[in-house]
């Protein structure tokens, strides 16, 4: 067999050697079979489409260098060649970046001659900006003043705000050549810092460069630019602020004495000057600029104490006369207190108490107590040592707790005809009250949605919207059109304030739905509806997020149908999440049900919490506490009888419904029992059939193995027969060849004879 295989291989090789095209065809056929198998059985193909190559984000006609492929090296080179540059890092898909593009474009068209604007696509994954910068949001705006930077812009991305900040970075110092310019600079509502430098010895003294870096560092620390820096080079002008020595820095303050940088104790460095300015600066009016995203900026300021918010139309590039007036009021309010930097004490609680001949407002320190009895005892101790002859404030220690600190502001109690709310002037009012106000400004163009939630009209107005918010007391007050800002602050500061708490509620509906079974109550209609002395009112306190409240809606609808023909009972509800109510009508949890009987509104009754809220229980609750108008006793019996009959009908309907439900449930249970019995029988039948099938499967498996063995033996025998037949054929062929050879040889021998 081996000899035969070798012979066949040798013959095949000889045949291929004689015909080489067969060898090439065999190789090509093998490759054609291997390649599809390799691609089919190889790793999973990447089905994600490749990212498209980015395109320009800014139009070509805009003077902005748009590096849309993220070329950070080229951006750094352009930035180094410019005096002032703006780097705008964006993502093409970001909605904030698309919105900011229009504002940056407007600013670039106006300041293209002075500032280099560069936009870099930091989202393209092949770009170097994406690989080196780890930004968590877009867009990011960085400003550079020559080699100083980056100065991150964190104000609203609005063209006027952005242009104002760029101009502040481009000109960080204001040159004051005259006494008039110095006086105007110091009278601005923002803090002012003046540096005096002599330019006789050198073009730019070393101290001037330090002062310049200090101004840029202040902009980097405070993006609102609350502190302004100016430089004086004339000695006569510098003497206007008592500066005589070269390289002197002057901090102007209006509530406290102004300061000069102590060079004897501190080195004149940019960080030292900036730290010194922010340690000693005065904060009278502050801007709040929410970024439009989720932020705790406003909440953090309101938690410090009562705040006066002024919403006004503001343009950073123009002078606002109203802003100047508010700043002057705030300055007069804080003046004369002698507090460093306008810092006030944080009190735990304040109470208005009345003594024998005075009325006082007593505030407890962080470690003090807030009970009225203890505060009254502390006030008596204070009045025993400090007689009140005029409006004054002072501090007192609790004799039982030496660590408790209290503050009392008292004024003599005059007859009614001689009483006044406060002095006509608010100068130094902060010193005469414990309700210290903080003044904040907001741009109404950007934050009118917040003003609307505080009570401003829906339509934006050019007039300012002013409100006082006391977050701890959960109250806020609005300035009326007929009142002045000074009087508004005075009314808030007195112990017994005449201001009325503003209630925020749903807007009044233009079309009143008189056909509604349940009357919807809002902040505006609450008192008129609930306190109507001619009607009994059943009120449901609910909210849209309260799931239990939603369950009670159908119950109140059925109850309202029962009282639909009765003109003496009103079924109402109020959404407390959207409507503020007076404190005496608030509840501690939802849902809550209160009943206000007519002629006895002060005797309101709450539905018991341990009683199930069902229609019979609600009806029984209303009938139990309902009252009738005087002189209507004769008709009261008829009304009570009709209500009892209605209650009886409701109970009978409930019983009938329960009986029908019981019969229906019994029928369903019988059907289910029969179906279950049928399923059990079918299960037994299927199990027996399954056992028979498994036994038959075992027999077939045995028969299959036997037949497979027989088939294997038959194949083996056939293979042996085939091999023997092939051998016989070969021998037969050989014999034929030999026979032919012998015949040829015999024929040749005969021919030779």
XYZ file of C-alpha atoms in Angstrom:
753
model
C 0.000 0.000 0.000
C 2.794 2.395 0.875
C 4.611 1.507 -2.315
C 1.478 2.268 -4.323
C 0.998 5.654 -2.562
C 4.557 6.668 -3.309
C 4.121 5.722 -6.932
C 0.921 7.795 -7.212
C 2.555 10.823 -5.594
C 5.520 10.521 -7.930
C 3.209 10.305 -10.912
C 1.221 13.382 -9.762
C 4.444 15.358 -9.261
C 5.698 14.362 -12.701
C 2.369 15.396 -14.207
C 2.506 18.837 -12.486
C 6.093 19.263 -13.618
C 5.033 18.614 -17.179
C 1.993 20.973 -16.763
C 2.859 23.912 -14.337
C -0.516 25.632 -14.956
C -2.142 22.945 -12.795
C 0.088 23.890 -9.825
C -0.758 27.605 -10.125
C -4.460 26.848 -10.380
C -4.331 24.685 -7.257
C -2.550 27.466 -5.310
C -5.047 30.102 -6.503
C -7.973 27.870 -5.574
C -6.511 27.313 -2.087
C -6.076 31.073 -1.510
C -9.611 31.735 -2.717
C -10.937 29.298 -0.135
C -8.743 30.512 2.747
C -9.438 34.283 2.381
C -13.259 34.122 2.764
C -12.856 31.818 5.747
C -10.380 34.255 7.340
C -12.646 37.300 6.880
C -15.762 35.421 7.956
C -14.354 33.795 11.072
C -12.070 36.666 12.095
C -12.728 39.335 14.775
C -15.919 41.466 14.693
C -15.757 44.348 12.266
C -16.029 47.937 13.527
C -19.553 49.003 12.617
C -19.201 52.592 13.980
C -18.792 55.125 11.235
C -15.708 57.288 11.355
C -16.176 60.841 12.601
C -16.553 63.467 9.927
C -13.751 65.908 9.453
C -14.728 69.152 11.233
C -15.391 72.355 9.325
C -15.124 76.021 10.227
C -17.185 77.094 13.220
C -16.995 80.838 12.472
C -17.682 82.365 9.040
C -14.628 83.330 7.015
C -15.507 87.035 7.003
C -15.385 87.190 10.834
C -11.960 88.270 12.230
C -11.571 85.096 14.284
C -8.800 82.577 13.609
C -10.787 79.326 13.600
C -8.526 76.346 14.321
C -11.238 73.762 13.745
C -8.739 70.874 13.707
C -7.601 71.582 17.262
C -4.147 72.982 16.396
C -3.109 74.039 19.884
C 0.513 74.783 18.911
C -0.588 77.266 16.273
C -2.975 78.876 18.784
C -0.139 79.341 21.296
C 2.022 80.925 18.610
C -0.690 83.410 17.647
C -1.289 84.212 21.313
C 2.399 84.952 21.952
C 2.538 87.376 19.028
C -0.423 89.473 20.248
C -0.643 91.950 23.138
C -4.187 90.910 24.104
C -5.730 87.674 22.902
C -8.995 85.843 23.480
C -9.016 82.038 23.334
C -12.441 80.527 22.644
C -12.450 76.754 23.243
C -15.603 75.185 21.829
C -17.303 71.948 20.848
C -19.201 72.119 17.532
C -22.177 70.138 18.848
C -22.559 72.137 22.092
C -25.650 74.358 22.185
C -23.928 76.804 24.559
C -21.007 77.085 22.139
C -23.374 77.739 19.226
C -25.174 80.455 21.223
C -21.905 82.041 22.362
C -20.624 82.082 18.781
C -22.952 84.942 17.837
C -21.855 87.072 20.808
C -18.138 86.419 20.247
C -18.632 87.259 16.591
C -20.131 90.677 17.428
C -17.316 91.512 19.837
C -14.657 90.397 17.338
C -16.066 92.705 14.660
C -15.794 95.672 17.059
C -12.396 94.916 18.642
C -10.546 93.242 15.780
C -7.928 96.027 15.636
C -6.946 95.757 19.304
C -7.473 92.095 20.231
C -6.523 88.783 18.636
C -9.480 86.360 18.637
C -8.664 82.644 18.374
C -11.220 79.805 18.331
C -10.047 76.229 18.924
C -12.094 73.073 18.411
C -11.337 71.038 21.537
C -13.657 68.174 20.648
C -11.892 66.818 17.517
C -10.274 63.625 18.811
C -7.274 63.899 16.457
C -6.498 67.451 17.577
C -3.875 68.313 20.166
C -6.325 70.477 22.134
C -8.502 67.447 22.926
C -5.465 65.483 24.081
C -3.970 68.181 26.325
C -6.996 70.066 27.668
C -9.403 68.396 30.103
C -12.474 70.609 29.880
C -15.675 69.422 31.540
C -17.940 71.966 29.840
C -18.032 74.227 26.803
C -17.417 76.928 25.847
C -14.335 78.047 27.799
C -13.023 81.585 27.267
C -9.487 82.529 28.336
C -7.926 85.970 28.026
C -4.207 86.764 27.900
C -2.490 90.083 28.456
C 0.858 89.532 26.777
C 2.493 86.740 28.805
C 0.042 86.983 31.722
C -2.771 84.483 31.781
C -4.967 82.682 31.405
C -7.735 84.882 32.855
C -10.895 82.795 32.697
C -14.100 84.588 31.765
C -16.890 83.358 34.070
C -19.567 86.018 33.471
C -22.631 85.550 31.203
C -21.586 84.960 27.600
C -23.253 88.097 26.300
C -21.666 90.481 23.823
C -21.782 93.563 26.074
C -20.477 91.733 29.150
C -17.721 90.043 27.161
C -16.649 93.282 25.482
C -16.569 95.090 28.830
C -14.372 92.401 30.374
C -12.010 92.388 27.375
C -11.621 96.160 27.662
C -10.864 95.785 31.383
C -8.130 93.273 30.537
C -6.824 95.427 27.664
C -6.659 98.494 29.943
C -6.258 97.167 33.490
C -5.099 100.579 34.766
C -6.907 103.907 34.413
C -4.674 106.939 33.996
C -5.692 109.911 36.178
C -4.030 113.084 34.906
C -6.026 115.666 36.925
C -7.652 116.166 40.304
C -11.075 116.086 38.635
C -10.373 112.674 37.100
C -9.189 111.432 40.500
C -12.329 112.729 42.212
C -14.594 111.087 39.598
C -12.732 107.788 39.927
C -13.010 107.708 43.721
C -16.726 108.596 43.709
C -17.627 105.552 41.639
C -19.741 102.917 43.402
C -17.030 100.295 42.870
C -13.929 100.046 45.058
C -10.979 102.121 43.867
C -7.210 101.529 44.230
C -4.750 104.261 43.213
C -1.033 103.803 42.646
C 1.456 106.687 42.507
C 4.604 106.158 40.424
C 7.241 108.581 39.140
C 8.344 107.956 35.569
C 11.326 110.303 35.661
C 14.005 107.717 36.393
C 12.906 104.976 33.975
C 10.226 104.440 31.320
C 8.477 101.845 33.491
C 9.440 101.612 37.156
C 9.510 98.164 38.732
C 6.704 99.081 41.101
C 4.485 100.072 38.183
C 4.876 96.624 36.609
C 3.989 95.027 39.946
C 0.905 97.250 40.181
C -0.090 96.311 36.632
C 0.173 92.598 37.443
C -1.872 93.243 40.604
C -4.713 94.690 38.533
C -4.642 91.659 36.223
C -4.537 89.302 39.208
C -7.621 91.013 40.636
C -9.471 90.428 37.350
C -8.356 86.810 37.418
C -9.660 86.425 40.967
C -12.893 88.414 40.532
C -14.411 88.233 37.037
C -16.952 90.959 37.934
C -14.174 93.502 38.379
C -15.526 94.872 41.647
C -12.183 96.568 42.347
C -10.785 99.101 39.870
C -7.150 100.133 39.627
C -5.813 103.545 38.555
C -2.360 105.113 38.285
C -1.187 108.659 39.037
C 2.114 110.073 37.807
C 1.688 113.712 38.856
C 2.751 114.529 42.412
C 0.172 117.306 42.725
C -2.623 114.903 41.824
C -1.226 112.262 44.193
C -1.337 114.726 47.074
C -5.134 114.727 46.678
C -5.097 111.283 48.352
C -2.164 112.083 50.650
C 0.411 110.131 48.605
C 3.881 111.655 48.666
C 6.236 108.697 48.301
C 6.979 106.991 45.019
C 5.486 103.503 44.455
C 2.684 104.032 46.973
C -0.660 102.203 46.737
C -3.805 103.814 48.128
C -7.083 101.953 48.892
C -10.048 104.325 48.977
C -12.847 103.463 51.435
C -15.977 105.472 52.200
C -17.341 103.627 55.228
C -14.022 103.400 57.050
C -10.698 105.182 56.911
C -8.728 104.734 53.696
C -5.483 102.758 53.766
C -2.014 102.891 52.242
C -0.169 99.694 51.424
C 2.203 98.969 54.350
C 5.499 98.485 52.526
C 7.313 98.323 55.855
C 5.511 95.103 56.737
C 4.781 93.566 53.322
C 6.768 93.119 50.159
C 5.470 94.975 47.133
C 4.440 91.981 45.024
C 1.400 91.420 42.862
C -0.064 88.728 45.117
C 0.607 90.770 48.271
C -1.098 93.878 46.860
C -4.075 91.888 45.619
C -4.475 90.059 48.947
C -4.227 93.327 50.860
C -6.910 94.946 48.697
C -9.399 92.085 49.089
C -8.744 91.812 52.807
C -9.628 95.464 53.421
C -12.117 96.310 50.685
C -15.706 97.376 51.371
C -18.624 95.501 49.896
C -21.734 97.713 49.723
C -23.462 96.579 46.523
C -22.738 93.247 44.876
C -23.659 91.934 41.461
C -25.161 88.451 41.144
C -24.671 86.955 37.714
C -26.107 83.419 37.465
C -24.594 81.550 34.546
C -27.894 80.049 33.386
C -26.949 76.558 34.598
C -27.578 74.850 37.903
C -25.871 76.934 40.541
C -26.064 77.678 44.268
C -24.742 81.228 43.803
C -27.991 83.022 44.665
C -28.891 80.631 47.482
C -25.472 81.086 49.110
C -25.987 84.857 49.219
C -29.556 84.655 50.535
C -28.492 82.348 53.362
C -26.328 85.149 54.772
C -29.385 87.155 55.824
C -32.074 89.509 54.488
C -31.265 90.725 50.998
C -32.542 93.570 48.848
C -32.572 92.485 45.199
C -32.741 95.117 42.483
C -33.536 93.946 38.945
C -32.609 96.678 36.474
C -31.712 97.002 32.819
C -27.937 97.159 32.773
C -25.397 97.676 30.044
C -21.759 97.276 31.179
C -20.628 99.626 28.423
C -22.844 102.545 29.493
C -23.400 104.572 32.639
C -26.567 103.665 34.530
C -28.040 106.495 36.565
C -30.364 104.146 38.456
C -27.406 102.010 39.479
C -25.737 105.096 40.912
C -28.847 105.975 42.928
C -29.145 102.487 44.419
C -25.452 102.563 45.307
C -25.852 105.915 47.064
C -28.777 104.576 49.112
C -26.755 101.500 50.070
C -23.795 103.675 51.014
C -25.910 105.897 53.273
C -27.501 102.798 54.810
C -24.083 101.373 55.817
C -22.344 104.632 56.694
C -21.520 105.651 60.268
C -21.380 102.130 61.735
C -17.627 101.797 62.055
C -17.645 98.187 60.872
C -14.635 97.004 59.027
C -15.494 96.118 55.502
C -19.202 96.071 56.103
C -19.045 92.755 57.936
C -22.095 92.101 60.114
C -22.795 89.528 62.767
C -24.830 86.456 61.846
C -27.667 86.094 64.364
C -29.499 82.899 65.136
C -32.927 84.518 65.604
C -34.492 87.947 66.223
C -37.626 88.836 68.208
C -39.522 92.101 68.575
C -40.302 92.604 72.275
C -41.896 95.413 74.250
C -40.585 96.739 77.537
C -42.190 99.135 79.980
C -41.515 102.308 78.035
C -39.701 101.062 74.943
C -39.919 98.643 72.057
C -36.826 96.573 71.284
C -35.614 94.057 68.782
C -33.446 91.420 70.485
C -31.245 89.081 68.455
C -29.563 85.932 69.717
C -26.032 84.991 68.709
C -25.040 81.638 67.182
C -24.824 79.998 70.641
C -27.845 81.780 72.151
C -31.438 80.695 72.689
C -34.625 81.644 70.867
C -37.468 81.100 73.336
C -39.588 84.182 74.037
C -39.364 83.756 77.846
C -35.567 83.638 77.878
C -35.265 86.547 75.445
C -37.653 88.609 77.577
C -35.492 87.902 80.642
C -32.365 88.985 78.751
C -34.141 92.162 77.575
C -35.204 93.030 81.135
C -31.565 92.609 82.210
C -30.438 94.910 79.410
C -33.041 97.610 80.161
C -32.148 97.491 83.859
C -28.587 98.615 83.074
C -29.194 100.726 79.937
C -32.085 103.214 80.228
C -33.645 103.971 76.836
C -33.978 107.667 76.156
C -33.445 107.583 72.397
C -32.990 105.067 69.609
C -29.828 103.077 70.361
C -28.257 99.630 70.042
C -26.040 97.644 72.374
C -24.826 94.192 73.394
C -25.699 92.174 76.477
C -24.456 88.910 78.016
C -26.722 86.300 79.521
C -25.889 85.908 83.211
C -26.600 82.168 83.045
C -24.449 81.568 79.990
C -21.420 83.860 79.682
C -20.762 82.560 76.153
C -24.172 83.648 74.822
C -24.138 86.992 73.047
C -27.200 89.137 72.324
C -27.797 92.400 70.527
C -30.630 94.799 71.383
C -31.884 97.805 69.430
C -34.424 99.863 71.376
C -36.333 103.091 70.970
C -38.676 104.892 73.377
C -42.355 104.053 73.138
C -44.163 107.308 72.382
C -47.898 108.055 72.309
C -49.694 106.992 69.122
C -50.027 110.516 67.833
C -46.253 111.047 68.146
C -45.025 107.701 66.885
C -43.050 107.445 63.683
C -41.739 104.449 61.827
C -38.165 105.669 61.875
C -36.069 108.728 61.197
C -36.649 110.250 57.786
C -33.040 109.595 56.825
C -31.677 106.083 56.405
C -28.103 107.219 57.020
C -26.514 104.728 59.391
C -29.699 102.655 59.599
C -27.620 99.494 59.733
C -26.394 100.615 63.170
C -29.925 101.064 64.516
C -31.464 97.743 63.548
C -30.692 94.050 63.732
C -32.297 93.376 60.337
C -29.155 94.119 58.410
C -29.802 94.265 54.686
C -27.402 93.208 51.954
C -27.776 94.947 48.602
C -27.583 92.925 45.385
C -28.009 93.860 41.734
C -29.218 91.638 38.889
C -29.537 92.336 35.202
C -33.240 92.184 34.374
C -32.520 91.325 30.745
C -30.836 88.078 31.796
C -32.778 87.261 34.981
C -36.346 88.414 34.379
C -37.582 84.831 34.715
C -36.341 84.923 38.316
C -38.032 88.288 38.885
C -41.331 86.855 37.614
C -41.146 84.039 40.155
C -40.725 86.684 42.865
C -43.801 88.636 41.801
C -42.738 90.826 38.874
C -45.168 91.351 35.979
C -44.995 88.985 33.028
C -44.077 91.727 30.555
C -40.557 93.058 30.939
C -40.530 96.698 32.005
C -37.880 99.395 31.839
C -38.620 100.258 35.470
C -36.596 98.412 38.122
C -38.109 95.614 40.166
C -37.036 95.728 43.832
C -37.790 93.113 46.477
C -36.538 92.179 49.954
C -36.095 88.460 50.644
C -35.682 86.994 54.110
C -34.909 83.346 53.466
C -34.842 82.354 57.122
C -38.371 83.649 57.717
C -39.494 82.462 54.247
C -40.900 85.894 53.468
C -40.326 88.520 50.837
C -41.745 91.978 50.192
C -42.202 94.040 47.032
C -41.586 97.741 46.545
C -44.805 99.482 45.509
C -44.852 102.024 42.707
C -46.039 104.736 45.101
C -43.336 104.146 47.734
C -39.697 105.226 47.720
C -36.718 102.963 48.199
C -35.720 104.729 51.447
C -39.190 104.337 52.938
C -39.295 100.704 51.807
C -36.051 99.977 53.682
C -37.250 101.895 56.744
C -40.526 99.962 56.907
C -38.641 96.682 56.771
C -36.183 97.697 59.489
C -38.654 98.637 62.225
C -39.513 95.984 64.865
C -43.209 95.854 63.908
C -42.958 96.132 60.146
C -46.033 97.485 58.309
C -45.008 95.636 55.132
C -47.238 92.833 53.966
C -45.761 89.520 52.941
C -46.094 88.928 49.222
C -47.798 85.657 48.361
C -46.746 83.960 45.171
C -49.597 82.141 43.474
C -50.937 80.971 40.173
C -51.997 83.608 37.700
C -55.640 84.543 37.692
C -57.694 82.676 35.136
C -59.283 84.878 32.508
C -62.298 82.632 32.050
C -63.785 81.419 35.315
C -65.193 77.930 35.055
C -68.506 78.323 36.860
C -69.548 74.767 35.975
C -66.665 73.191 37.903
C -67.751 70.948 40.768
C -64.542 71.518 42.764
C -63.446 75.135 43.036
C -59.725 75.704 42.457
C -58.350 78.195 45.008
C -55.241 80.346 44.458
C -53.327 82.811 46.601
C -55.429 85.675 45.223
C -58.834 84.027 45.777
C -58.062 82.130 49.002
C -59.446 84.613 51.539
C -62.499 85.499 49.441
C -63.402 81.831 48.978
C -62.454 80.172 52.256
C -63.401 83.045 54.581
C -66.852 83.584 53.016
C -69.096 83.842 56.079
C -72.172 82.630 54.163
C -70.781 79.259 53.091
C -69.293 76.111 54.632
C -66.010 75.286 52.887
C -64.330 71.882 52.681
C -60.742 72.485 51.532
C -58.244 69.916 50.235
C -54.530 70.783 50.406
C -52.721 68.975 47.598
C -49.733 69.090 45.258
C -48.998 67.672 41.818
C -46.122 65.536 43.141
C -48.284 64.002 45.916
C -49.507 60.575 44.810
C -51.923 60.201 47.728
C -53.555 63.498 46.758
C -54.295 62.192 43.264
C -56.104 59.170 44.726
C -58.561 61.465 46.544
C -59.682 63.368 43.437
C -62.494 60.980 42.486
C -63.690 60.922 46.123
C -64.024 64.714 46.188
C -65.763 64.721 42.809
C -68.435 62.348 44.097
C -68.803 64.427 47.254
C -69.142 67.620 45.202
C -71.933 66.022 43.138
C -73.888 65.383 46.343
C -73.624 69.051 47.338
C -74.128 70.386 43.815
C -77.676 71.556 44.527
C -76.824 72.838 48.026
C -75.851 76.517 47.916
C -74.409 76.465 51.434
C -71.435 74.081 50.992
C -68.352 74.647 48.812
C -65.891 71.886 47.947
C -62.517 73.427 47.067
C -58.858 72.547 46.776
C -55.555 74.479 46.702
C -52.205 73.514 45.202
C -49.793 74.579 47.945
C -46.767 73.931 45.731
C -47.815 76.787 43.433
C -49.667 79.076 45.858
C -48.330 80.697 49.018
C -50.848 81.003 51.834
C -50.894 83.049 55.048
C -49.033 81.339 57.866
C -52.192 80.676 59.894
C -53.652 78.587 57.033
C -50.621 76.381 56.297
C -50.506 72.601 56.976
C -47.613 70.342 57.912
C -48.213 67.471 55.484
C -50.131 66.490 52.352
C -52.873 65.629 51.742
C -54.760 67.530 54.433
C -58.503 68.246 54.617
C -59.852 71.231 56.585
C -63.443 72.318 57.105
C -64.276 76.012 57.617
C -67.868 76.408 58.939
C -69.753 79.569 58.081
C -70.118 82.203 60.796
C -67.374 80.350 62.715
C -64.326 80.502 60.446
C -61.993 80.717 63.428
C -63.200 77.261 64.514
C -61.881 75.318 61.533
C -61.715 71.532 61.915
C -59.201 69.107 60.449
C -60.259 65.725 59.095
C -58.942 63.049 61.510
C -55.723 61.451 60.309
C -56.621 58.032 61.741
C -59.896 57.892 59.768
C -60.041 56.452 56.264
C -60.867 58.989 53.583
C -64.029 57.469 52.130
C -67.156 59.097 50.780
C -69.357 58.163 53.793
C -66.683 59.394 56.229
C -66.283 62.678 54.352
C -70.033 63.178 54.216
C -70.396 62.392 57.909
C -67.519 64.818 58.700
C -69.213 67.650 56.789
C -72.646 67.031 58.316
C -71.191 66.835 61.806
C -69.487 70.241 61.661
C -71.759 72.078 59.238
C -73.617 75.113 60.596
C -76.706 77.047 59.478
C -77.319 80.753 59.248
C -79.217 82.464 62.083
C -82.974 82.486 61.589
C -82.863 79.467 59.271
C -83.632 76.781 61.862
C -86.929 75.930 60.185
C -85.214 75.147 56.939
C -82.289 73.491 58.707
C -84.296 70.366 59.522
C -85.302 69.944 55.912
C -81.707 70.418 54.784
C -80.398 67.934 57.355
C -83.087 65.431 56.375
C -82.195 65.706 52.708
C -78.508 65.285 53.495
C -79.220 62.220 55.654
C -81.336 60.738 52.877
C -78.512 61.395 50.444
C -76.061 59.732 52.828
C -78.388 56.712 53.152
C -78.654 56.430 49.396
C -74.883 56.576 49.088
C -74.480 53.823 51.688
C -77.065 51.658 49.938
C -75.282 52.156 46.646
C -72.012 51.180 48.282
C -73.578 47.967 49.701
C -75.116 47.069 46.352
C -71.797 47.667 44.618
C -70.032 45.436 47.143
C -72.587 42.643 46.660
C -72.263 42.798 42.888
C -68.505 42.772 43.231
C -68.717 39.737 45.519
C -70.906 37.793 43.065
C -68.614 38.683 40.195
C -65.584 37.589 42.205
C -67.246 34.260 43.151
C -68.022 33.566 39.512
C -64.428 34.322 38.522
C -63.120 32.026 41.276
C -65.334 29.124 40.055
C -64.123 29.566 36.509
C -60.537 29.665 37.686
C -61.042 26.471 39.765
C -62.404 24.592 36.753
C -59.582 25.796 34.568
C -57.077 24.765 37.215
C -58.595 21.245 37.416
C -58.448 20.901 33.660
C -54.821 21.999 33.649
C -53.942 19.412 36.329
C -55.456 16.587 34.246
C -53.641 17.773 31.166
C -50.418 17.870 33.180
C -50.792 14.177 34.181
C -51.479 13.150 30.583
C -48.473 15.075 29.321
C -46.246 13.561 31.986
C -47.231 9.991 30.978
C -46.684 10.792 27.317
C -43.331 12.294 28.172
C -42.275 9.075 29.986
C -43.253 6.955 26.973
C -41.391 9.252 24.629
C -38.266 9.083 26.776
C -38.405 5.224 26.808
C -38.887 5.150 23.051
C -36.043 7.614 22.651
C -33.773 5.268 24.631
C -34.701 2.307 22.401
C -34.108 4.337 19.269
C -30.743 5.485 20.597
C -29.679 1.844 21.165
C -30.891 0.820 17.692
C -29.081 3.806 16.203
C -25.795 2.810 17.798
C -26.194 -0.807 16.568
C -26.986 0.275 13.017
C -24.092 2.724 13.077
C -21.724 -0.051 14.111
C -23.031 -2.334 11.364
C -22.750 0.441 8.837
C -19.180 1.093 9.894
C -18.286 -2.594 9.438
C -19.949 -2.629 6.033
C -18.039 0.464 4.949
C -14.796 -1.086 6.100
C -15.475 -4.279 4.143
C -16.452 -2.325 1.051
C -13.231 -0.355 1.362
C -11.252 -3.583 1.509
C -13.105 -4.932 -1.528
C -12.440 -1.699 -3.366
C -8.757 -1.913 -2.552
C -8.627 -5.581 -3.678
C -10.509 -4.737 -6.865
C -8.135 -1.903 -7.604
C -5.201 -4.269 -7.051
C -6.715 -6.860 -9.375
C -7.315 -4.232 -12.013
C -3.730 -3.138 -11.838
C -2.499 -6.742 -12.066
C -4.852 -7.362 -14.956
C -3.480 -4.312 -16.706
C 0.050 -5.522 -16.085
C -0.826 -8.963 -17.398
C -2.331 -7.426 -20.477
C 0.841 -5.438 -20.995
C 2.973 -8.575 -20.555
C 0.674 -10.560 -22.828
C 0.917 -7.907 -25.479
C 4.658 -7.854 -25.077
C 4.848 -11.636 -25.442
C 2.617 -11.503 -28.503
C 4.786 -8.865 -30.057
C 7.876 -10.878 -29.256
C 6.321 -14.052 -30.702
C 5.292 -12.189 -33.829
C 8.779 -10.822 -34.260
C 10.254 -14.315 -33.833
C 7.994 -15.746 -36.495
C 8.869 -12.945 -38.805
C 12.591 -13.662 -38.390
C 12.107 -17.250 -39.371
